[in-house]
Short mmCIF file of C-alpha atoms and ligand atoms in Angstrom, two decimals:
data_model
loop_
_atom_site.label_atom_id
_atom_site.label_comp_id
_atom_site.label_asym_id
_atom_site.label_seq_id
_atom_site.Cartn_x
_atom_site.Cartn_y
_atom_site.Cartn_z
CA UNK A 1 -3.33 3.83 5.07
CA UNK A 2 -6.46 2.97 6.83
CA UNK A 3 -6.45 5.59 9.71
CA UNK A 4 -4.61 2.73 11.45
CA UNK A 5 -7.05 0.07 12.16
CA UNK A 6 -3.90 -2.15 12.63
CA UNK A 7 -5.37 -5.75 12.35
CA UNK A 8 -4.44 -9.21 13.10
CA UNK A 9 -4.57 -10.79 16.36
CA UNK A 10 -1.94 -11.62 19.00
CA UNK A 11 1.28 -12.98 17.01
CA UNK A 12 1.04 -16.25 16.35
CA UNK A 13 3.80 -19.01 15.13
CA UNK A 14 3.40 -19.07 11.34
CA UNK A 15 3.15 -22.95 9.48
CA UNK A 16 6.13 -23.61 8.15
CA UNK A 17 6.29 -24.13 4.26
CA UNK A 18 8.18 -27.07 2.45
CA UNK A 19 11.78 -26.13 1.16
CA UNK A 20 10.45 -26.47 -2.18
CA UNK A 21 7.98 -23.76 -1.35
CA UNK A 22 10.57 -22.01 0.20
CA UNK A 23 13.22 -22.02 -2.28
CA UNK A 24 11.04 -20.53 -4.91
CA UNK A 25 9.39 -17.61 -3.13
CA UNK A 26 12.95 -17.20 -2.74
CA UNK A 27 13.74 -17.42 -6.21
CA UNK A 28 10.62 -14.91 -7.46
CA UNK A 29 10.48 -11.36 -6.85
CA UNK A 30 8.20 -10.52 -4.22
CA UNK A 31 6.62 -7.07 -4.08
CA UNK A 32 4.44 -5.41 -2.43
CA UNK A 33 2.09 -2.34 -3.54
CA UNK A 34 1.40 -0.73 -0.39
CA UNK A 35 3.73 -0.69 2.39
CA UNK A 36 2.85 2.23 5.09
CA UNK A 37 6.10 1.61 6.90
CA UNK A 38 7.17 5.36 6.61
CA UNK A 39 4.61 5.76 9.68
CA UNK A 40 7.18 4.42 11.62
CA UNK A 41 10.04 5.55 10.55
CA UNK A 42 9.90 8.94 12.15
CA UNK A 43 9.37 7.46 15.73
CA UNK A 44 12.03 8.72 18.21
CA UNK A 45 14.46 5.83 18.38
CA UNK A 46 12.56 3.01 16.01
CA UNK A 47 15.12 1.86 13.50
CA UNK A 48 14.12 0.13 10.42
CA UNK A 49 17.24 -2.40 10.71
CA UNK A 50 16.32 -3.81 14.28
CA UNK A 51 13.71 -6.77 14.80
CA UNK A 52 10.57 -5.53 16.11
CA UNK A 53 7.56 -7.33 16.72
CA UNK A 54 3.57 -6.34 16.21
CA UNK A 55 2.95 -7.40 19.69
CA UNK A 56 5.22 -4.32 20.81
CA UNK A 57 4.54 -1.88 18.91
CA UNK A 58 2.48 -2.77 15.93
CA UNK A 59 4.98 -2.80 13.68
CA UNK A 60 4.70 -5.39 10.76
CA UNK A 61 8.05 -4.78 8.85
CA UNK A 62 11.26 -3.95 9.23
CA UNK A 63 14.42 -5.65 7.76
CA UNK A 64 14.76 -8.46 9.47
CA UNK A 65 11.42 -9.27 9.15
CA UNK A 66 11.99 -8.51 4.94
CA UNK A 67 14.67 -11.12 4.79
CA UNK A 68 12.52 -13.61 7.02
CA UNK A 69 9.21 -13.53 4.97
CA UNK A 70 11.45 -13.18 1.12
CA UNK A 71 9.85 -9.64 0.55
CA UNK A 72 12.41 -8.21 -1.73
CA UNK A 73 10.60 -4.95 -1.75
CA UNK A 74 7.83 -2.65 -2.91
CA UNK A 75 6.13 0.94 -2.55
CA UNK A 76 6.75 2.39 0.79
CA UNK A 77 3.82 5.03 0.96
CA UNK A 78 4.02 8.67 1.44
CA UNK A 79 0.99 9.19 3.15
CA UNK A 80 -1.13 12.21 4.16
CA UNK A 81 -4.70 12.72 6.29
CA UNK A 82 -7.30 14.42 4.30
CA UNK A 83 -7.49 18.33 5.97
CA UNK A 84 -9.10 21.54 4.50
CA UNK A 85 -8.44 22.84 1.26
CA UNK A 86 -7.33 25.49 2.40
CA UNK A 87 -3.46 27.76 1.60
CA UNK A 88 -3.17 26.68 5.41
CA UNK A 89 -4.11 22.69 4.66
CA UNK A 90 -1.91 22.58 1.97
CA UNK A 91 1.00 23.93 3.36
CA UNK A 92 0.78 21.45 6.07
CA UNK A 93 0.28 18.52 4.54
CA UNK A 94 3.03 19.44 2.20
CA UNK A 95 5.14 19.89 4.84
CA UNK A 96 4.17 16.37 5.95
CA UNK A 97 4.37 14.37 2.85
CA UNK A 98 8.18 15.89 2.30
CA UNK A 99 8.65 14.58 5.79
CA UNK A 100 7.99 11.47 5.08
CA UNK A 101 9.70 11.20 1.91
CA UNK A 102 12.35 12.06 3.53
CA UNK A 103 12.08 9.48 5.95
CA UNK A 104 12.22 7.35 3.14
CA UNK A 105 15.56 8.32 1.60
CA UNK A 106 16.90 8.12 4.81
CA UNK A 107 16.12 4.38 5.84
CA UNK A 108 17.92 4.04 2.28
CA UNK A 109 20.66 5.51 3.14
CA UNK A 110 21.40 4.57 6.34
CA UNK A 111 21.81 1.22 4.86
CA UNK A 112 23.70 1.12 1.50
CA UNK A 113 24.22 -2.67 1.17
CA UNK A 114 20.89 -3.54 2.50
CA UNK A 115 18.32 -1.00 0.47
CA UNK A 116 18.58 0.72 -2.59
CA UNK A 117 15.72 3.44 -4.40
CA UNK A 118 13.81 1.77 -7.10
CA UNK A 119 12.58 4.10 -9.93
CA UNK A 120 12.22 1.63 -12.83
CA UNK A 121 11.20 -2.39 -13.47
CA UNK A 122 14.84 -3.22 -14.04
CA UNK A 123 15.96 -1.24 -11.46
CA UNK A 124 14.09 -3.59 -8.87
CA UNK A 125 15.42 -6.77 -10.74
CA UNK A 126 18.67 -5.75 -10.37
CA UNK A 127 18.06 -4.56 -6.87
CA UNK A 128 16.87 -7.63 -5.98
CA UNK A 129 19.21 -9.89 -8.12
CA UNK A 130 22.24 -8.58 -5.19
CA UNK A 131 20.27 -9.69 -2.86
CA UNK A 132 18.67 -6.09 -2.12
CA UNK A 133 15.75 -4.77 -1.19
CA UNK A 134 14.51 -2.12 -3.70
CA UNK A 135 12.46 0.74 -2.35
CA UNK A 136 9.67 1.98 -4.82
CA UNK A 137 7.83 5.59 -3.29
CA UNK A 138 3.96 5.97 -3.90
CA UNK A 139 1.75 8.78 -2.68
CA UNK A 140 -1.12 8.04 -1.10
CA UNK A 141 -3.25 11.12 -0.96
CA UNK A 142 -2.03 14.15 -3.64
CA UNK A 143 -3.58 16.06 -1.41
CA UNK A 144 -0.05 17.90 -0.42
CA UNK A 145 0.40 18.87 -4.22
CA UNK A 146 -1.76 22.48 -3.22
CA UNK A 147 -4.10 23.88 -6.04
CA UNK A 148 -1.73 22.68 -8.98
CA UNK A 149 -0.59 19.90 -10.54
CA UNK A 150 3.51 21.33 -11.36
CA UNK A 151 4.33 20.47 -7.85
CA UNK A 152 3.89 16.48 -8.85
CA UNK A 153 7.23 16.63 -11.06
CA UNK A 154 8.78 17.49 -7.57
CA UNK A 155 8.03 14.56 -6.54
CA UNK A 156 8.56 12.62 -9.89
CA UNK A 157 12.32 13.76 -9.83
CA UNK A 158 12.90 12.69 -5.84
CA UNK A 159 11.84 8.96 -7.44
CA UNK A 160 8.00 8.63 -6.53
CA UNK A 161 6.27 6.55 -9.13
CA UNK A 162 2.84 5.63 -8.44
CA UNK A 163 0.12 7.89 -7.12
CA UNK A 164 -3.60 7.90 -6.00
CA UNK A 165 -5.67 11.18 -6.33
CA UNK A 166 -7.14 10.83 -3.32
CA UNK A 167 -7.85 9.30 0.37
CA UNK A 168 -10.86 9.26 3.07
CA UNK A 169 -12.63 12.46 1.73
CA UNK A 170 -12.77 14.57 -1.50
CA UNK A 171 -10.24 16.98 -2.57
CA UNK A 172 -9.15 19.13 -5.14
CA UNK A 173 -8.47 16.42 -7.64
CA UNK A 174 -11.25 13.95 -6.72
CA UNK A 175 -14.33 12.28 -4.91
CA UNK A 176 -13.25 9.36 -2.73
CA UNK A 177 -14.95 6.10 -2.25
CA UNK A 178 -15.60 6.93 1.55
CA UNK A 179 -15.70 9.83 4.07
CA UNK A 180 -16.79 11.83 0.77
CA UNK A 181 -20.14 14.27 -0.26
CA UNK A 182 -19.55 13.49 -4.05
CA UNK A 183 -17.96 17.01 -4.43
CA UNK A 184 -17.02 16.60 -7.91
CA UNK A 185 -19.28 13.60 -9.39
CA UNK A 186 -15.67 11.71 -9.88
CA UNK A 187 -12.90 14.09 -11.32
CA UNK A 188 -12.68 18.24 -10.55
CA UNK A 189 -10.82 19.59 -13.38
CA UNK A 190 -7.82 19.81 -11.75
CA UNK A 191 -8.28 15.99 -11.24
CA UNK A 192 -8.27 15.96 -15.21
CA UNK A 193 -4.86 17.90 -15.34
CA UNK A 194 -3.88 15.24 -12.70
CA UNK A 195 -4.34 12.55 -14.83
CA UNK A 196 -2.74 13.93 -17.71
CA UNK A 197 0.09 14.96 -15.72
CA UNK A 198 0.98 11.66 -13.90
CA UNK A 199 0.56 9.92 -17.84
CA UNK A 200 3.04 12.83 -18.88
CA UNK A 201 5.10 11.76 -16.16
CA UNK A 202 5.36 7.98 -16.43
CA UNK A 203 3.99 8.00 -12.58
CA UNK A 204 1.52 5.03 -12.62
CA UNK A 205 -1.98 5.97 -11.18
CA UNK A 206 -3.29 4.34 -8.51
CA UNK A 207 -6.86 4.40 -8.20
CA UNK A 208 -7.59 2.70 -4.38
CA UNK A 209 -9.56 5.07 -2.07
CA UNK A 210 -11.03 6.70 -5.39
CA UNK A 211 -15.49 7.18 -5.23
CA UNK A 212 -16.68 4.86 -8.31
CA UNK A 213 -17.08 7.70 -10.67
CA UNK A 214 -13.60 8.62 -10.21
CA UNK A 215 -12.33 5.51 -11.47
CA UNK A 216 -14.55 5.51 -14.55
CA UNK A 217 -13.77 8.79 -15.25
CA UNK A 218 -9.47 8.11 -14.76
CA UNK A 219 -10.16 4.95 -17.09
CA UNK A 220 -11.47 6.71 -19.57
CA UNK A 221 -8.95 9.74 -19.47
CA UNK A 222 -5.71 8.24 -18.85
CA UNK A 223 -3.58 6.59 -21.53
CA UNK A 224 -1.91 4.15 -19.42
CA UNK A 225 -2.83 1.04 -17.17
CA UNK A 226 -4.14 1.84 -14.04
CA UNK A 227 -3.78 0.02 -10.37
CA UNK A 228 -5.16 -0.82 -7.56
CA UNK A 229 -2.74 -0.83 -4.95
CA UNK A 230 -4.41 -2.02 -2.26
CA UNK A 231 -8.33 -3.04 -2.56
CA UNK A 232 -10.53 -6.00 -3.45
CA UNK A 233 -13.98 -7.68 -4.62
CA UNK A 234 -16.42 -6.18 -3.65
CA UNK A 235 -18.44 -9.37 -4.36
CA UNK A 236 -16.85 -11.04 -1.74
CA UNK A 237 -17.44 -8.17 1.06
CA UNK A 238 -19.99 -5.05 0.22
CA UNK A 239 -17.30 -2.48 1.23
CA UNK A 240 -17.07 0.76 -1.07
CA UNK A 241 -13.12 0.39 -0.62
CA UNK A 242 -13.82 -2.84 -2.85
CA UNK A 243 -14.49 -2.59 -6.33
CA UNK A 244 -17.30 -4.56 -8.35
CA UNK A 245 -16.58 -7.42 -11.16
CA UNK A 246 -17.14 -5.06 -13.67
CA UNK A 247 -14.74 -2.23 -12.98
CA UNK A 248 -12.25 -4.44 -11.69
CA UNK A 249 -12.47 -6.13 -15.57
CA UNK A 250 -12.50 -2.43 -16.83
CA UNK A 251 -9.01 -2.14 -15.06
CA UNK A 252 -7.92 -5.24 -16.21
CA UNK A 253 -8.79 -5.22 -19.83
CA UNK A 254 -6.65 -1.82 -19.41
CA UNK A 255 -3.90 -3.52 -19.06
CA UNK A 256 -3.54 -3.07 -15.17
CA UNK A 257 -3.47 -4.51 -12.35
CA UNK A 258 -5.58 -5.33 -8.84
CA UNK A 259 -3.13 -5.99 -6.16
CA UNK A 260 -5.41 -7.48 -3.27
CA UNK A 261 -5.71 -6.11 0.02
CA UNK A 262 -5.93 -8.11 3.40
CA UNK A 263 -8.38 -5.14 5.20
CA UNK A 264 -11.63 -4.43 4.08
CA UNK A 265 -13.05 -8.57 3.83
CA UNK A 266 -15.28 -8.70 6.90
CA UNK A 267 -16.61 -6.34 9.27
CA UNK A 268 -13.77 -4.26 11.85
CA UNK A 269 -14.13 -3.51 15.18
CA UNK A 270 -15.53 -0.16 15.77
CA UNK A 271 -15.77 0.08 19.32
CA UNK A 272 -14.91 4.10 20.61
CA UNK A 273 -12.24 3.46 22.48
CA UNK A 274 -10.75 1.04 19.04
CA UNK A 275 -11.75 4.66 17.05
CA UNK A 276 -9.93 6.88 19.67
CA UNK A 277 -6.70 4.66 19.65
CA UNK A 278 -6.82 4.44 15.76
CA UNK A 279 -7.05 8.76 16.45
CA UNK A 280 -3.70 8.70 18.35
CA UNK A 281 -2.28 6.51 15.96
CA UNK A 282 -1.97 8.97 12.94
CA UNK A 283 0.53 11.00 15.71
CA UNK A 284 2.61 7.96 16.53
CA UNK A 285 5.39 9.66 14.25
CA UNK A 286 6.04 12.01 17.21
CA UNK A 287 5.34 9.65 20.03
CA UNK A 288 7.97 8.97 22.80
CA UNK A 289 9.47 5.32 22.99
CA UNK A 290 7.05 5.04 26.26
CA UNK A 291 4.19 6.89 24.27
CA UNK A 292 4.30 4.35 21.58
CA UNK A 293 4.73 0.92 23.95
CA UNK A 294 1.65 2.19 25.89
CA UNK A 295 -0.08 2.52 22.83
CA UNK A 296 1.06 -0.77 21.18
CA UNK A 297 -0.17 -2.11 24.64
CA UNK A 298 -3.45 -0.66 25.10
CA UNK A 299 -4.32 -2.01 21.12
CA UNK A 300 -3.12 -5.25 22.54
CA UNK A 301 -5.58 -4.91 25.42
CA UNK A 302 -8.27 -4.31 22.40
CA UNK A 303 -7.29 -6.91 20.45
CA UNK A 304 -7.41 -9.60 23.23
CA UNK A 305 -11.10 -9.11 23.08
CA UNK A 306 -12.06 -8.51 19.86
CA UNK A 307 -9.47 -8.29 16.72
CA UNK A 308 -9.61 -5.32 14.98
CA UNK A 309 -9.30 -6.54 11.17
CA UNK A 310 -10.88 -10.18 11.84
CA UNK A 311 -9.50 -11.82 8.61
CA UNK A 312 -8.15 -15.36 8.33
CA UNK A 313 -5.47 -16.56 6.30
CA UNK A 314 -8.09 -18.73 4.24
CA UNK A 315 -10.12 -15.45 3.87
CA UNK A 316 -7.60 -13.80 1.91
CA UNK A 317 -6.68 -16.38 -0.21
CA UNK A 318 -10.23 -16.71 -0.86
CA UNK A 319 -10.51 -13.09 -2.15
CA UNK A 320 -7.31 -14.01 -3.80
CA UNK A 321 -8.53 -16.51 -5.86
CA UNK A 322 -11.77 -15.08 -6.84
CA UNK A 323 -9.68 -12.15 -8.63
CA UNK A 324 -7.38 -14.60 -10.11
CA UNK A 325 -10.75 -16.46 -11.55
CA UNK A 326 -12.47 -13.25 -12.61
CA UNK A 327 -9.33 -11.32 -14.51
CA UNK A 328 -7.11 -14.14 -14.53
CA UNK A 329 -2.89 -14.43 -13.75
CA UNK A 330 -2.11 -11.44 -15.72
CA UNK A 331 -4.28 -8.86 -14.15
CA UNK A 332 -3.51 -9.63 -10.43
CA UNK A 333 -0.96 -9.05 -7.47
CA UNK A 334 -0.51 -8.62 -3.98
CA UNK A 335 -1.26 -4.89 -2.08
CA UNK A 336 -1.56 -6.17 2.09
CA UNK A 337 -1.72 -2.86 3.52
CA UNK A 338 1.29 -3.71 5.79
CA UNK A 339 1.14 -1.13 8.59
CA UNK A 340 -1.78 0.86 7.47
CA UNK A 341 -4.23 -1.36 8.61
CA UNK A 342 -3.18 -5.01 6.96
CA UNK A 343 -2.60 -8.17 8.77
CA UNK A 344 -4.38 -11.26 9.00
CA UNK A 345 -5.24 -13.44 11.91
CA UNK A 346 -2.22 -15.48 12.51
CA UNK A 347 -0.25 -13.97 10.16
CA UNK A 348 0.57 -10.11 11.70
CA UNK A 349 3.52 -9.45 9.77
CA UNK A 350 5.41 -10.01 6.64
CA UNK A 351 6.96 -12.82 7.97
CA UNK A 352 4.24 -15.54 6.90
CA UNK A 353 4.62 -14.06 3.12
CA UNK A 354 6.18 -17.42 1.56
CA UNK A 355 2.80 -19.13 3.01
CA UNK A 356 0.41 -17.45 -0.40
CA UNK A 357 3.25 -18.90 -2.44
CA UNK A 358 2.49 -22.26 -1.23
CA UNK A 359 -1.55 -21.85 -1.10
CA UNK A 360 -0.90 -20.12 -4.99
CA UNK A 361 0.77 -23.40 -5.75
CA UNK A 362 -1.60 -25.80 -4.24
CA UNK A 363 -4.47 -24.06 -5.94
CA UNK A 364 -2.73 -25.05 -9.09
CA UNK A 365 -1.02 -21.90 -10.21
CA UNK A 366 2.24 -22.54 -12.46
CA UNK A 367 5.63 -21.06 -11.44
CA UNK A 368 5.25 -18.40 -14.11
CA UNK A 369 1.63 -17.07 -12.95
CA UNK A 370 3.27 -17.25 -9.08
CA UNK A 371 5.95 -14.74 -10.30
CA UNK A 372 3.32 -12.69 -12.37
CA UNK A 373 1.51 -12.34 -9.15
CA UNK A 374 4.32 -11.23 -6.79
CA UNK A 375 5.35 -8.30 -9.48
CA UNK A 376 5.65 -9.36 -13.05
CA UNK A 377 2.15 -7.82 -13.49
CA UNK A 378 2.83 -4.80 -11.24
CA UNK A 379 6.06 -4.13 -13.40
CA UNK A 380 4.37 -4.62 -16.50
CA UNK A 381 2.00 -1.61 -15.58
CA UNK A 382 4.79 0.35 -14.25
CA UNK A 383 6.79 -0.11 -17.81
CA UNK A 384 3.77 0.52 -19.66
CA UNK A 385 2.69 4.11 -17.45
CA UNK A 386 6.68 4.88 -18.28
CA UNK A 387 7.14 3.49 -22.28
CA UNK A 388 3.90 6.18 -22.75
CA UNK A 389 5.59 9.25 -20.93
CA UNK A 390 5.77 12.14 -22.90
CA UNK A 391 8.32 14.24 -20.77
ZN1 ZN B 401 -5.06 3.06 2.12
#
């Protein structure tokens, strides 16, 4: 979650693909690493099986839109700010991250045939195989786990399976790559017991938003592959939520994975009123119906004159590419940031998905390095972080 700097410019009719194309993004199973729909499913009268559109209110998934752009499923993010460390902090962003998960359950429920929970590779390939979507949980942020690390089996047993240490700004666990003082130089040792917790686990460790050191220090400590579930080169834009070549082939020759993000690849608009609407935005959960449309409204006003993530299509597959070069088809996937701050110019939802299948294909990727990217990686980690649990 980026503090909602929702990107992506006015929607825009995506290029068709060929039926070819088509049929096998279709026929793959199409992930994705980091999707911060749970932000909306707590709005007052917003439901997850309707058709909405970003141009209304910034939405860039829902099920309809699933179906349309072959996304079969992925991580949908419990997310929480950074606050105080603090008994008070902690017991409210508990309070929020159970909300959420919540949320998540819910959507799940509320449609059997449609969605089912994910907690395992084969579980999403058979998910997907009836025509499913699986639902994967993440946290983004252990923040809400207090001063302890027992409270992360809690989440472990309602189904969560990946998890960062840490967002904008240190915590208890760890230093974060922005919005941080270097409070720890990388890992506290309660980050330590972290690590060894989510490896005891099987929870697979996410290391986006984490400082540098932090990542060094987690790729050192923890006996199974690491992620990224949303970042990118850093050669391609100096951001610090990118990562240089050579940790990026540190996580690879790990075994993991860098599943590339769609934010964070040239520079965003930071004009006040752009930072006071992004503000509003982490509320939006408790926003009215009218509340939200004026919101969705006024960030189209903003967006008319200057978009706030300005990334092309072209852009991203650049970025991409360059991964796939440096690490090569085993090491890479796809983490857009899909409302938390993803989007691309012309492409504002999850709709346009089957359109890096065809730009994977014409840049001469096989069928077999196609499905690696869209999950076959992502589930290879996954199966590794769980084969080396020790629960
Ligand atoms: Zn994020």
């Amino acid at each position: 979650m980026l503090a909602f700097l929702l990107g992506a410019a006015a929607a825009a009719q995506q290029p068709a693909v060929s039926p070819a194309i088509r049929a096998l993004h279709e026929r793959l199973l199409v992930l994705d690493t980091h999707l911060d729909t749970p932000v909306n499913l707590g709005r007052p009268g917003w439901n997850f099986a309707q058709r909405h559109s970003f141009t209304d209110d910034i939405s860039q998934i829902d099920l309809p839109r699933m179906k349309e752009g072959g996304l079969d499923g992925g991580f949908f993010v419990i997310y929480t700010q950074q606050g105080p460390l603090t008994a008070e902090g902690y017991a409210a962003a508990k309070a929020h991250a159970w909300r959420r998960e919540a949320w998540i359950r819910a959507m799940v429920r509320q449609l059997p045939n449609e969605m089912e929970l994910a907690f395992t590779p084969d579980d999403a390939r058979r998910i997907a195989a009836k025509g499913k979507r699986a639902v994967f949980q993440s946290i983004e942020n252990s923040y809400p786990l207090g001063p302890t690390v027992a409270t992360m089996k809690d989440f472990y047993d309602v189904g969560v399976r990946l998890a960062g240490p840490v967002h904008n700004g240190d915590n208890q666990f760890a230093d974060a790559t922005k919005g941080g003082k270097r409070t720890w130089g990388g890992l506290s040792s309660l980050g330590r017991e972290w690590v060894k917790e989510a490896n005891r686990l099987g929870i697979l460790v996410d290391l986006s938003h984490s400082s540098d050191e932090t990542v060094d220090q987690v790729l050192e400590l923890s006996k199974a592959p690491v992620i990224l579930s949303h970042s990118g080169p850093r050669a391609l834009y100096d951001s610090p939520r990118n990562l240089d070549d050579a940790r990026i082939k540190k996580i690879a020759a790990k075994g993991g994975v860098i599943q590339v993000n769609s934010v964070f690849l040239a520079p965003m608009d930071d004009r006040p009123e752009r930072d006071k609407l992004s503000g509003q935005w982490e509320s939006l959960e408790d926003a009215s119906p009218r509340e939200a449309r004026e919101a969705g409204q006024a960030w189209a006003r903003l967006e008319a004159t200057k978009t706030a993530n300005p990334v092309t299509f072209d852009r991203f597959m650049e970025s991409l590419l360059y991964v796939l070069k440096l690490v090569g088809p085993d090491h890479v996937g796809i983490g857009m940031d899909w409302d938390g701050g993803g989007g691309l110019i012309g492409m504002n939802d999850i709709s346009g998905l089957p359109r890096i299948t065809a730009a994977l294909k014409k840049a001469g990727y096989s069928d077999a390095d196609v499905a690696k990217i869209w999950s076959g990686n992502l589930l290879r980690a996954l199966g590794e972080a769980q084969r080396l649990a020790t629960k």
